[in-house]
Coordinates of C-alpha atoms and ligand atoms in Angstrom, one line a residue:
X10 CA -35.2 -61.2 7.7
X11 CA -38.7 -61.9 6.3
X12 CA -39.8 -60.3 3.1
X13 CA -42.6 -58.4 4.7
X14 CA -40.1 -56.2 6.4
X15 CA -39.1 -55.0 3.0
X16 CA -42.5 -53.8 2.2
X17 CA -43.7 -50.3 2.4
X18 CA -44.2 -50.0 6.2
X19 CA -46.6 -47.2 6.9
X20 CA -48.9 -47.8 4.0
X21 CA -49.1 -51.5 5.0
X22 CA -50.0 -50.7 8.6
X23 CA -52.9 -48.5 7.5
X24 CA -54.1 -51.1 5.1
X25 CA -53.9 -53.9 7.5
X26 CA -55.7 -51.9 10.2
X27 CA -58.2 -51.1 7.5
X28 CA -58.6 -54.8 6.7
X29 CA -59.0 -55.6 10.4
X30 CA -61.7 -52.9 11.0
X31 CA -63.6 -54.1 7.9
X32 CA -63.4 -57.6 9.2
X33 CA -65.3 -56.6 12.4
X34 CA -68.1 -55.1 10.4
X35 CA -68.3 -57.6 7.6
X36 CA -66.3 -60.8 8.4
X37 CA -64.0 -61.5 5.5
X38 CA -61.4 -64.1 4.8
X39 CA -58.7 -63.6 2.2
X40 CA -57.9 -67.0 0.9
X41 CA -54.6 -67.5 -0.9
X42 CA -54.5 -70.2 -3.5
X43 CA -50.8 -70.7 -4.1
X44 CA -49.0 -73.0 -6.4
X45 CA -46.5 -73.3 -9.3
X46 CA -47.7 -73.1 -12.8
X47 CA -50.1 -75.9 -13.8
X48 CA -50.5 -77.1 -10.2
X49 CA -54.3 -76.7 -10.5
X50 CA -55.1 -73.2 -9.0
X51 CA -57.7 -72.1 -11.5
X52 CA -59.5 -75.5 -11.6
X53 CA -59.5 -75.6 -7.8
X54 CA -61.1 -72.1 -7.4
X55 CA -63.7 -72.8 -10.1
X56 CA -64.7 -76.2 -8.7
X57 CA -64.7 -74.9 -5.1
X58 CA -67.0 -72.0 -6.0
X59 CA -69.3 -74.1 -8.1
X60 CA -69.6 -76.7 -5.4
X61 CA -70.6 -74.1 -2.9
X62 CA -73.0 -72.2 -5.2
X63 CA -74.6 -75.4 -6.3
X64 CA -75.0 -76.6 -2.7
X65 CA -73.1 -79.8 -3.3
X66 CA -73.1 -82.5 -0.7
X67 CA -70.0 -82.0 1.4
X68 CA -70.0 -84.5 4.2
X69 CA -66.7 -83.4 5.7
X70 CA -67.4 -79.7 5.5
X71 CA -69.3 -79.3 8.8
X72 CA -71.4 -76.2 8.1
X73 CA -72.8 -77.8 4.9
X74 CA -73.1 -81.3 6.4
X75 CA -75.1 -80.0 9.3
X76 CA -77.4 -78.0 7.0
X77 CA -76.2 -74.6 8.4
X78 CA -75.3 -73.0 5.1
X79 CA -78.3 -71.1 3.9
X80 CA -76.9 -69.9 0.6
X81 CA -73.8 -68.9 -1.2
X82 CA -73.5 -66.3 -3.9
X83 CA -71.0 -64.2 -5.8
X84 CA -70.6 -60.5 -5.0
X85 CA -69.0 -57.7 -6.8
X86 CA -65.3 -57.8 -6.4
X87 CA -64.2 -55.3 -3.7
X88 CA -60.8 -54.3 -5.0
X89 CA -61.5 -52.0 -8.0
X90 CA -57.9 -52.1 -9.4
X91 CA -57.9 -56.0 -9.7
X92 CA -59.9 -57.6 -12.6
X93 CA -62.6 -60.1 -11.6
X94 CA -61.8 -63.9 -11.7
X95 CA -63.6 -65.0 -14.9
X96 CA -65.6 -67.7 -13.2
X97 CA -68.3 -67.8 -15.9
X98 CA -65.7 -68.3 -18.7
X99 CA -64.0 -71.1 -16.8
X100 CA -67.3 -72.7 -16.1
X101 CA -68.2 -72.4 -19.8
X102 CA -65.0 -74.2 -20.7
X103 CA -65.6 -77.0 -18.2
X104 CA -69.2 -77.5 -19.3
X105 CA -69.0 -77.3 -23.0
X106 CA -69.2 -80.4 -25.2
X107 CA -66.7 -81.9 -25.1
X108 CA -65.5 -80.2 -21.9
X109 CA -62.1 -78.6 -21.7
X110 CA -59.8 -77.3 -19.0
X111 CA -59.5 -73.6 -18.5
X112 CA -56.5 -71.9 -20.2
X113 CA -53.3 -71.1 -18.2
X114 CA -53.7 -67.9 -16.3
X115 CA -52.1 -64.8 -17.8
X116 CA -52.9 -62.1 -15.2
X117 CA -54.1 -61.6 -11.6
X118 CA -57.8 -61.7 -10.8
X119 CA -60.0 -61.9 -7.8
X120 CA -63.5 -63.1 -6.7
X121 CA -65.7 -62.5 -3.7
X122 CA -67.9 -65.4 -2.6
X123 CA -70.4 -64.8 0.3
X124 CA -71.7 -67.6 2.4
X125 CA -74.8 -67.0 4.6
X126 CA -75.0 -69.4 7.4
X127 CA -76.6 -70.2 10.8
X128 CA -74.1 -69.8 13.5
X129 CA -73.9 -72.0 16.6
X130 CA -72.1 -69.4 18.6
X131 CA -74.1 -67.3 21.1
X132 CA -72.0 -64.2 20.7
X133 CA -72.0 -64.3 16.9
X134 CA -75.9 -64.5 17.0
X135 CA -76.0 -61.4 19.2
X136 CA -74.0 -59.4 16.8
X137 CA -76.0 -60.8 13.9
X138 CA -72.9 -62.4 12.3
X139 CA -74.4 -64.7 9.7
X140 CA -72.3 -63.9 6.6
X141 CA -68.8 -64.6 5.7
X142 CA -67.1 -63.1 2.6
X143 CA -64.3 -65.1 1.0
X144 CA -62.0 -63.2 -1.2
X145 CA -60.0 -65.5 -3.5
X146 CA -57.2 -64.4 -5.8
X147 CA -55.9 -66.3 -8.9
X148 CA -52.6 -65.4 -10.7
X149 CA -50.1 -67.1 -13.0
X150 CA -48.0 -69.6 -11.2
X151 CA -44.9 -68.2 -12.8
X152 CA -45.2 -65.0 -10.7
X153 CA -44.8 -67.0 -7.4
X154 CA -41.1 -67.5 -8.1
X155 CA -40.5 -63.8 -8.0
X156 CA -41.1 -63.6 -4.3
X157 CA -37.6 -64.9 -3.4
X158 CA -36.1 -62.2 -5.6
X159 CA -36.9 -59.6 -3.0
X160 CA -34.2 -61.1 -0.8
X161 CA -31.5 -60.7 -3.5
X162 CA -29.6 -57.8 -4.9
X163 CA -28.6 -57.7 -8.6
X164 CA -25.1 -59.1 -8.1
X165 CA -26.4 -62.1 -6.1
X166 CA -29.2 -62.8 -8.5
X167 CA -26.8 -62.6 -11.5
X168 CA -24.5 -65.0 -9.7
X169 CA -27.3 -67.5 -9.0
X170 CA -28.9 -67.2 -12.5
X171 CA -25.5 -67.9 -14.2
X172 CA -24.8 -70.8 -11.9
X173 CA -28.2 -72.4 -12.6
X174 CA -27.7 -72.0 -16.3
X175 CA -24.4 -73.8 -16.2
X176 CA -26.0 -77.2 -15.1
X177 CA -25.9 -80.0 -17.6
X178 CA -29.7 -79.9 -18.1
X179 CA -29.7 -76.3 -18.9
X180 CA -26.5 -75.8 -20.9
X181 CA -28.3 -76.4 -24.2
X182 CA -31.1 -74.0 -23.6
X183 CA -28.6 -71.4 -22.4
X184 CA -26.2 -71.6 -25.3
X185 CA -27.4 -68.5 -27.3
X186 CA -27.7 -66.4 -24.2
X187 CA -24.2 -67.4 -23.0
X188 CA -22.9 -66.4 -26.4
X189 CA -24.6 -63.0 -26.2
X190 CA -23.3 -62.6 -22.7
X191 CA -19.7 -63.3 -23.9
X192 CA -19.9 -60.3 -26.3
X193 CA -20.8 -57.8 -23.6
X194 CA -18.5 -55.9 -21.3
X195 CA -20.5 -55.2 -18.1
X196 CA -18.1 -52.3 -17.3
X197 CA -18.7 -50.7 -20.8
X198 CA -21.1 -47.8 -21.3
X199 CA -24.8 -48.5 -20.9
X200 CA -26.6 -49.1 -24.2
X201 CA -30.3 -49.7 -24.7
X202 CA -30.0 -51.9 -27.8
X203 CA -27.5 -54.2 -26.1
X204 CA -29.7 -54.5 -23.0
X205 CA -32.7 -55.4 -25.3
X206 CA -30.7 -58.0 -27.1
X207 CA -29.4 -59.6 -23.9
X208 CA -32.9 -59.5 -22.3
X209 CA -34.4 -61.2 -25.4
X210 CA -31.8 -64.0 -25.4
X211 CA -32.2 -64.4 -21.6
X212 CA -36.0 -64.8 -22.1
X213 CA -35.5 -67.4 -24.8
X214 CA -33.3 -69.3 -22.4
X215 CA -36.0 -69.1 -19.6
X216 CA -38.6 -70.5 -22.0
X217 CA -36.2 -73.3 -23.1
X218 CA -35.6 -74.2 -19.4
X219 CA -39.3 -74.3 -18.7
X220 CA -39.7 -76.8 -21.5
X221 CA -37.5 -79.3 -19.6
X222 CA -39.8 -82.1 -18.5
X223 CA -37.8 -82.5 -15.2
X224 CA -38.4 -78.9 -14.1
X225 CA -41.8 -78.3 -12.5
X226 CA -40.8 -74.8 -11.3
X227 CA -39.7 -72.1 -13.6
X228 CA -36.8 -69.7 -13.2
X229 CA -37.5 -66.1 -12.3
X230 CA -38.3 -63.4 -13.2
X231 CA -41.8 -64.7 -13.6
X232 CA -43.0 -61.7 -15.7
X233 CA -40.4 -62.7 -18.3
X234 CA -42.5 -65.8 -19.1
X235 CA -45.9 -64.4 -18.2
X236 CA -45.8 -60.6 -18.6
X237 CA -49.5 -59.9 -18.0
X238 CA -50.0 -56.1 -18.4
X239 CA -46.2 -55.6 -18.7
X240 CA -46.1 -57.1 -22.2
X241 CA -43.4 -55.2 -24.1
X242 CA -42.6 -52.9 -21.1
X243 CA -39.1 -51.6 -20.6
X244 CA -39.5 -52.8 -17.0
X245 CA -38.6 -56.2 -18.4
X246 CA -35.5 -55.1 -20.3
X247 CA -32.8 -56.5 -18.0
X248 CA -30.8 -59.7 -17.6
X249 CA -28.0 -61.0 -15.4
X250 CA -24.4 -60.1 -16.1
X251 CA -21.1 -61.5 -15.1
X252 CA -20.3 -59.6 -11.9
X253 CA -16.6 -60.1 -11.7
X254 CA -15.1 -56.8 -10.5
X255 CA -18.5 -55.2 -10.2
X256 CA -17.4 -53.0 -7.3
X257 CA -15.3 -51.0 -9.7
X258 CA -18.0 -50.5 -12.4
X259 CA -18.9 -46.9 -13.1
X260 CA -22.2 -45.2 -12.8
X261 CA -23.0 -45.1 -16.5
X262 CA -22.0 -48.7 -17.1
X263 CA -24.1 -51.5 -18.6
X264 CA -23.9 -53.2 -15.2
X265 CA -25.2 -50.1 -13.4
X266 CA -28.2 -49.8 -15.7
X267 CA -29.1 -53.5 -15.3
X268 CA -28.8 -53.2 -11.6
X269 CA -31.1 -50.2 -11.6
X270 CA -33.7 -52.0 -13.7
X271 CA -33.5 -55.1 -11.5
X272 CA -34.2 -53.0 -8.4
X273 CA -37.1 -51.2 -10.3
X274 CA -38.6 -54.6 -11.1
X275 CA -38.5 -55.5 -7.5
X276 CA -39.9 -52.2 -6.3
X277 CA -42.6 -51.7 -8.9
X278 CA -43.6 -55.2 -9.9
X279 CA -42.7 -57.8 -7.3
X280 CA -43.2 -55.8 -4.1
X281 CA -46.7 -54.5 -4.9
X282 CA -47.7 -58.0 -5.8
X283 CA -46.5 -59.3 -2.5
X284 CA -47.9 -56.4 -0.5
X285 CA -51.3 -56.3 -2.2
X286 CA -51.9 -60.0 -2.3
X287 CA -49.7 -62.2 -0.1
X288 CA -49.2 -59.9 2.9
X289 CA -52.9 -59.7 3.4
X290 CA -53.8 -63.3 3.4
X291 CA -55.6 -65.0 6.3
X292 CA -55.6 -68.6 5.1
X293 CA -53.6 -70.3 2.5
X294 CA -53.9 -73.5 0.4
X295 CA -50.7 -74.5 -1.3
X296 CA -51.4 -76.8 -4.3
X297 CA -48.6 -79.2 -5.2
X298 CA -48.5 -81.5 -8.2
X299 CA -46.7 -84.2 -6.3
X300 CA -47.5 -86.9 -8.8
X301 CA -45.8 -85.0 -11.6
X302 CA -42.7 -84.6 -9.5
X303 CA -42.6 -88.3 -8.5
X304 CA -43.1 -89.3 -12.2
X305 CA -40.4 -86.8 -13.2
X306 CA -37.8 -88.6 -11.0
X307 CA -35.1 -87.4 -8.6
X308 CA -34.4 -84.1 -10.4
X309 CA -38.0 -83.1 -10.5
X310 CA -38.5 -83.9 -6.8
X311 CA -35.4 -81.8 -5.9
X312 CA -36.7 -79.0 -8.1
X313 CA -40.1 -79.1 -6.3
X314 CA -38.5 -79.2 -2.9
X315 CA -36.3 -76.2 -3.7
X316 CA -39.2 -74.2 -5.0
X317 CA -41.4 -75.0 -2.0
X318 CA -38.7 -74.1 0.5
X319 CA -37.9 -70.8 -1.3
X320 CA -41.5 -69.8 -1.4
X321 CA -42.4 -70.7 2.1
X322 CA -39.5 -68.6 3.3
X323 CA -41.5 -65.6 2.0
X324 CA -44.4 -66.5 4.3
X325 CA -42.2 -67.0 7.3
X326 CA -44.1 -65.7 10.3
X327 CA -42.7 -66.3 13.8
X328 CA -42.4 -62.5 14.1
X329 CA -43.1 -61.8 17.8
X330 CA -43.7 -58.1 18.3
X331 CA -47.1 -56.5 18.0
X332 CA -45.6 -54.0 15.6
X333 CA -44.2 -56.6 13.2
X334 CA -47.4 -58.6 13.3
X335 CA -49.1 -55.6 11.7
X336 CA -46.8 -55.9 8.7
X337 CA -46.1 -59.6 8.6
X338 CA -48.3 -62.1 6.8
X339 CA -50.9 -63.2 9.4
X340 CA -51.8 -66.6 7.9
X341 CA -53.0 -68.8 10.7
X342 CA -54.0 -71.9 8.7
X343 CA -52.2 -73.4 5.8
X344 CA -53.3 -76.5 3.9
X345 CA -51.0 -78.4 1.6
X346 CA -52.9 -80.2 -1.1
X347 CA -51.5 -82.8 -3.6
X348 CA -53.6 -82.1 -6.6
X349 CA -54.9 -84.4 -9.4
X350 CA -55.4 -87.4 -7.0
X351 CA -57.8 -88.8 -9.5
X352 CA -54.8 -90.1 -11.3
X353 CA -54.5 -92.7 -8.6
X354 CA -56.8 -95.4 -7.3
X355 CA -58.3 -94.4 -3.9
X356 CA -56.2 -97.1 -2.2
X357 CA -53.2 -94.8 -2.8
X358 CA -54.7 -91.5 -1.6
X359 CA -53.5 -91.8 2.0
X360 CA -50.1 -92.6 0.7
X361 CA -50.1 -89.5 -1.5
X362 CA -51.0 -87.5 1.6
X363 CA -48.2 -89.0 3.6
X364 CA -45.7 -88.1 0.9
X365 CA -46.9 -84.6 0.7
X366 CA -46.8 -84.2 4.5
X367 CA -43.2 -85.2 4.4
X368 CA -42.4 -82.9 1.6
X369 CA -44.1 -80.0 3.3
X370 CA -42.5 -80.8 6.7
X371 CA -39.1 -80.6 5.1
X372 CA -39.8 -77.4 3.3
X373 CA -41.5 -75.8 6.3
X374 CA -38.8 -76.9 8.6
X375 CA -36.2 -75.3 6.5
X376 CA -38.3 -72.2 6.1
X377 CA -38.8 -71.9 9.9
X378 CA -42.5 -71.4 9.4
X379 CA -44.2 -70.9 12.7
X380 CA -47.5 -70.0 14.2
X381 CA -49.9 -71.6 11.8
X382 CA -52.0 -74.7 11.9
X383 CA -50.9 -77.0 9.0
X384 CA -52.6 -79.9 7.3
X385 CA -51.7 -82.0 4.3
X386 CA -54.2 -83.7 2.1
X387 CA -54.7 -85.3 -1.4
X388 CA -57.4 -83.9 -3.5
X389 CA -58.8 -83.7 -7.0
X390 CA -60.8 -80.5 -7.5
X391 CA -62.4 -82.0 -10.5
X392 CA -62.4 -85.8 -10.8
X393 CA -61.7 -86.7 -14.4
X394 CA -61.6 -90.5 -13.8
X395 CA -63.7 -93.2 -12.3
X396 CA -62.5 -96.4 -10.7
X397 CA -62.9 -99.9 -12.1
X398 CA -61.5 -103.4 -11.8
X399 CA -59.5 -104.8 -14.7
X400 CA -58.9 -108.5 -15.1
X401 CA -55.4 -109.6 -16.1
X402 CA -54.3 -113.2 -16.2
X403 CA -57.1 -114.1 -13.8
X404 CA -56.1 -111.4 -11.4
X405 CA -58.3 -108.4 -10.5
X406 CA -56.5 -105.1 -10.6
X407 CA -57.9 -101.8 -9.4
X408 CA -57.7 -99.3 -12.3
X409 CA -58.9 -95.9 -13.2
X410 CA -60.9 -95.1 -16.4
X411 CA -60.8 -91.7 -18.1
X412 CA -60.6 -90.0 -21.5
X413 CA -57.0 -89.2 -22.2
X414 CA -56.8 -85.8 -23.8
X415 CA -56.3 -85.5 -27.5
X416 CA -52.6 -85.8 -28.4
X417 CA -51.7 -87.9 -25.4
X418 CA -50.0 -91.2 -26.0
X419 CA -49.4 -94.4 -24.0
X420 CA -46.8 -96.6 -25.5
X421 CA -47.7 -96.6 -29.2
X422 CA -51.3 -95.8 -28.6
X423 CA -52.4 -92.2 -29.6
X424 CA -55.5 -90.7 -28.2
X425 CA -58.0 -88.4 -29.8
X426 CA -59.9 -87.3 -26.6
X427 CA -63.0 -89.3 -27.4
X428 CA -62.0 -92.7 -26.3
X429 CA -62.2 -94.0 -22.7
X430 CA -59.2 -96.0 -21.5
X431 CA -58.6 -98.1 -18.4
X432 CA -55.2 -97.5 -16.7
X433 CA -53.6 -99.4 -13.9
X434 CA -51.8 -96.6 -12.1
X435 CA -49.9 -98.8 -9.7
X436 CA -49.4 -98.2 -6.0
X437 CA -47.3 -95.5 -4.4
X438 CA -44.7 -96.8 -1.9
X439 CA -46.1 -97.2 1.6
X440 CA -43.0 -95.5 3.0
X441 CA -43.1 -91.8 2.0
X442 CA -39.3 -91.5 2.5
X443 CA -38.8 -94.1 -0.2
X444 CA -41.1 -92.4 -2.6
X445 CA -39.3 -89.1 -2.3
X446 CA -35.7 -90.2 -2.1
X447 CA -35.9 -92.8 -4.7
X448 CA -38.6 -91.8 -7.2
X449 CA -38.1 -93.8 -10.3
X450 CA -38.5 -91.8 -13.5
X451 CA -40.6 -93.7 -16.0
X452 CA -40.8 -91.7 -19.2
X453 CA -43.8 -93.7 -20.3
X454 CA -45.5 -93.7 -17.0
X455 CA -49.2 -93.8 -17.5
X456 CA -49.8 -91.4 -14.6
X457 CA -48.4 -88.7 -16.9
X458 CA -51.4 -89.0 -19.1
X459 CA -53.7 -86.0 -18.9
X460 CA -57.4 -86.7 -18.9
X461 CA -60.1 -84.4 -20.2
X462 CA -62.6 -83.1 -17.7
X463 CA -65.7 -85.3 -16.9
X464 CA -68.8 -84.9 -19.0
X465 CA -71.0 -82.1 -17.5
X466 CA -74.3 -83.2 -16.0
X467 CA -77.3 -80.8 -16.5
X468 CA -79.8 -80.5 -13.7
X469 CA -83.5 -79.9 -14.3
X470 CA -83.6 -76.6 -12.4
X471 CA -81.0 -75.3 -14.8
X472 CA -77.2 -75.1 -14.6
X473 CA -74.9 -78.1 -13.9
X474 CA -74.4 -80.6 -11.2
X475 CA -71.5 -79.9 -8.9
X476 CA -68.2 -81.3 -10.2
X477 CA -67.2 -84.7 -8.9
X478 CA -64.1 -84.4 -6.8
X479 CA -61.9 -86.0 -4.2
X480 CA -61.7 -84.6 -0.7
X481 CA -62.6 -81.1 -1.7
X482 CA -64.9 -80.8 1.3
X483 CA -62.0 -81.7 3.7
X484 CA -59.9 -79.0 2.2
X485 CA -62.7 -76.4 2.7
X486 CA -63.3 -77.5 6.2
X487 CA -59.6 -77.3 7.1
X488 CA -59.4 -73.8 5.5
X489 CA -62.5 -72.0 6.7
X490 CA -64.6 -74.5 8.7
X491 CA -63.8 -72.7 12.0
X492 CA -65.1 -69.4 10.7
X493 CA -68.5 -70.9 9.9
X494 CA -68.9 -72.4 13.4
Ligands
GTP28 N1 -57.3 -85.0 -13.6 C1 -57.2 -83.8 -13.1 N2 -56.5 -82.8 -13.7 C2 -56.5 -81.6 -13.2 C3 -57.1 -81.3 -12.0 N3 -56.9 -80.0 -11.7 C4 -56.0 -79.5 -12.7 N4 -55.8 -80.5 -13.6 C5 -54.9 -80.5 -14.8 O1 -53.9 -79.5 -14.5 C6 -54.0 -78.5 -15.5 C7 -53.6 -77.2 -14.9 O2 -54.6 -76.7 -14.0 P1 -54.9 -75.2 -13.8 O3 -56.0 -75.1 -12.7 O4 -55.0 -74.4 -15.0 O5 -53.5 -74.8 -13.1 P2 -53.0 -73.4 -12.6 O6 -52.3 -73.6 -11.3 O7 -54.1 -72.4 -12.6 O8 -51.9 -73.0 -13.7 P3 -51.4 -71.6 -14.2 O9 -52.6 -70.7 -14.4 O10 -50.6 -71.9 -15.4 O11 -50.5 -71.1 -13.1 C8 -55.4 -78.5 -16.1 O12 -55.4 -78.0 -17.4 C9 -55.7 -80.0 -16.0 O13 -55.1 -80.7 -17.1 C10 -57.9 -82.3 -11.3 O14 -58.5 -82.1 -10.3 N5 -57.9 -83.5 -11.9
MG29 MG1 -54.4 -70.7 -13.5

């Protein structure tokens, strides 16, 4: 069963018909930018918007390459209940001196970008279709991991959470929570103070597990780590319990109270997020930090694969009745992008794409995703490095040069953010199978180094030159190119 069938049927039908009708009057695409925490969503959106607003050269984005885009501009955000994506603040961060990356996202936000273009299509000209609105939503990556919760009941979630916390890597972080759990009788009478204590120690465990360098994904519930507007809310006062003998637990028991709160979290927090955002998407780009996974080794790759499979399951289409297509996600194009490709020399970009394609194929295969056009590519939304040649023992080696962020280290060298450094990133394996199945964890791997953003370039007309990037235009073409034909 797909998650969309859990959502509130009638209301969704009206909304989706509403979206459809609005699309006829004013063509609009809802673009989903999906990705785990730190995968690069906010940077991608900011760079994409700036490249379009600043009329960057985009040779692989047909409408721009053929000179058919007349202008692009930001419009007031159409959904009043969602805050606007703070494009100006992110731009200010990226163009200050020295430039810095935007902060991690703490709540959902949305932006509407409008493109005016010359259509090549006869019928579109007759109807005067010359504008396309693109609605883009940004949210904390932690929240994505809540979607799979919709498939679980409290007993199953408790079982999974306890099992995950028992693995060797997480035992240490889980110690205090396990101790608190040991003092509680799930069959005993419900007690608010106990619930609070348990939820607090469970949250500390989740934070500890996130700090594990092998885990790219985080454990749900996402709002426990990134509460957004729910900071301090009782909606977040629950935690898993040992469900042995749960069938016999009475109504007023601790277990029953936690069960109720878990269900309330799904109903009032996760489901609206899915319904209002994901269930209405037309196109989707899934950003994946493949390099971080490869550098993290086998466990990190396995963690990423699991997270991708679980999440794609939520977008499963393949629904075949007209009725279900009204409720089901209607995504017809999906682009997988390996972000931060500027950490590699360009000779490895195609290899990175091949690795991502294999990763996506596996996850999509297991998620039975059907009915959408899929493409995988490697990109850097903002290129923080340039390429060079380093000479070593008479040999010329392709390298990348960037400013490692303040606090980064390579070997014994510490960086302050103001010093350029040339790095030989090494080649990725030619065989993607080898890369994924036998990633070698190298704790000191230079590809772990984070670089500061490139120096902003002022233009005489005012504002800044478009951010340098890798293959951003191909991503845009794959996502929306057909709608600007
Ligand atoms: N070199 C390089 N680094 C990047 C690029 N995009 C993102 N990064 C790095 O990745 C970090 C996270 O990027 P964000 O865009 O904030 O990631 P996010 O997916 O929005 O993360 P959350 O808001 O925490 O969910 C940035 O702070 C940069 O260090 C890129 O194109 N090149
Ligand atoms: Mg973000």
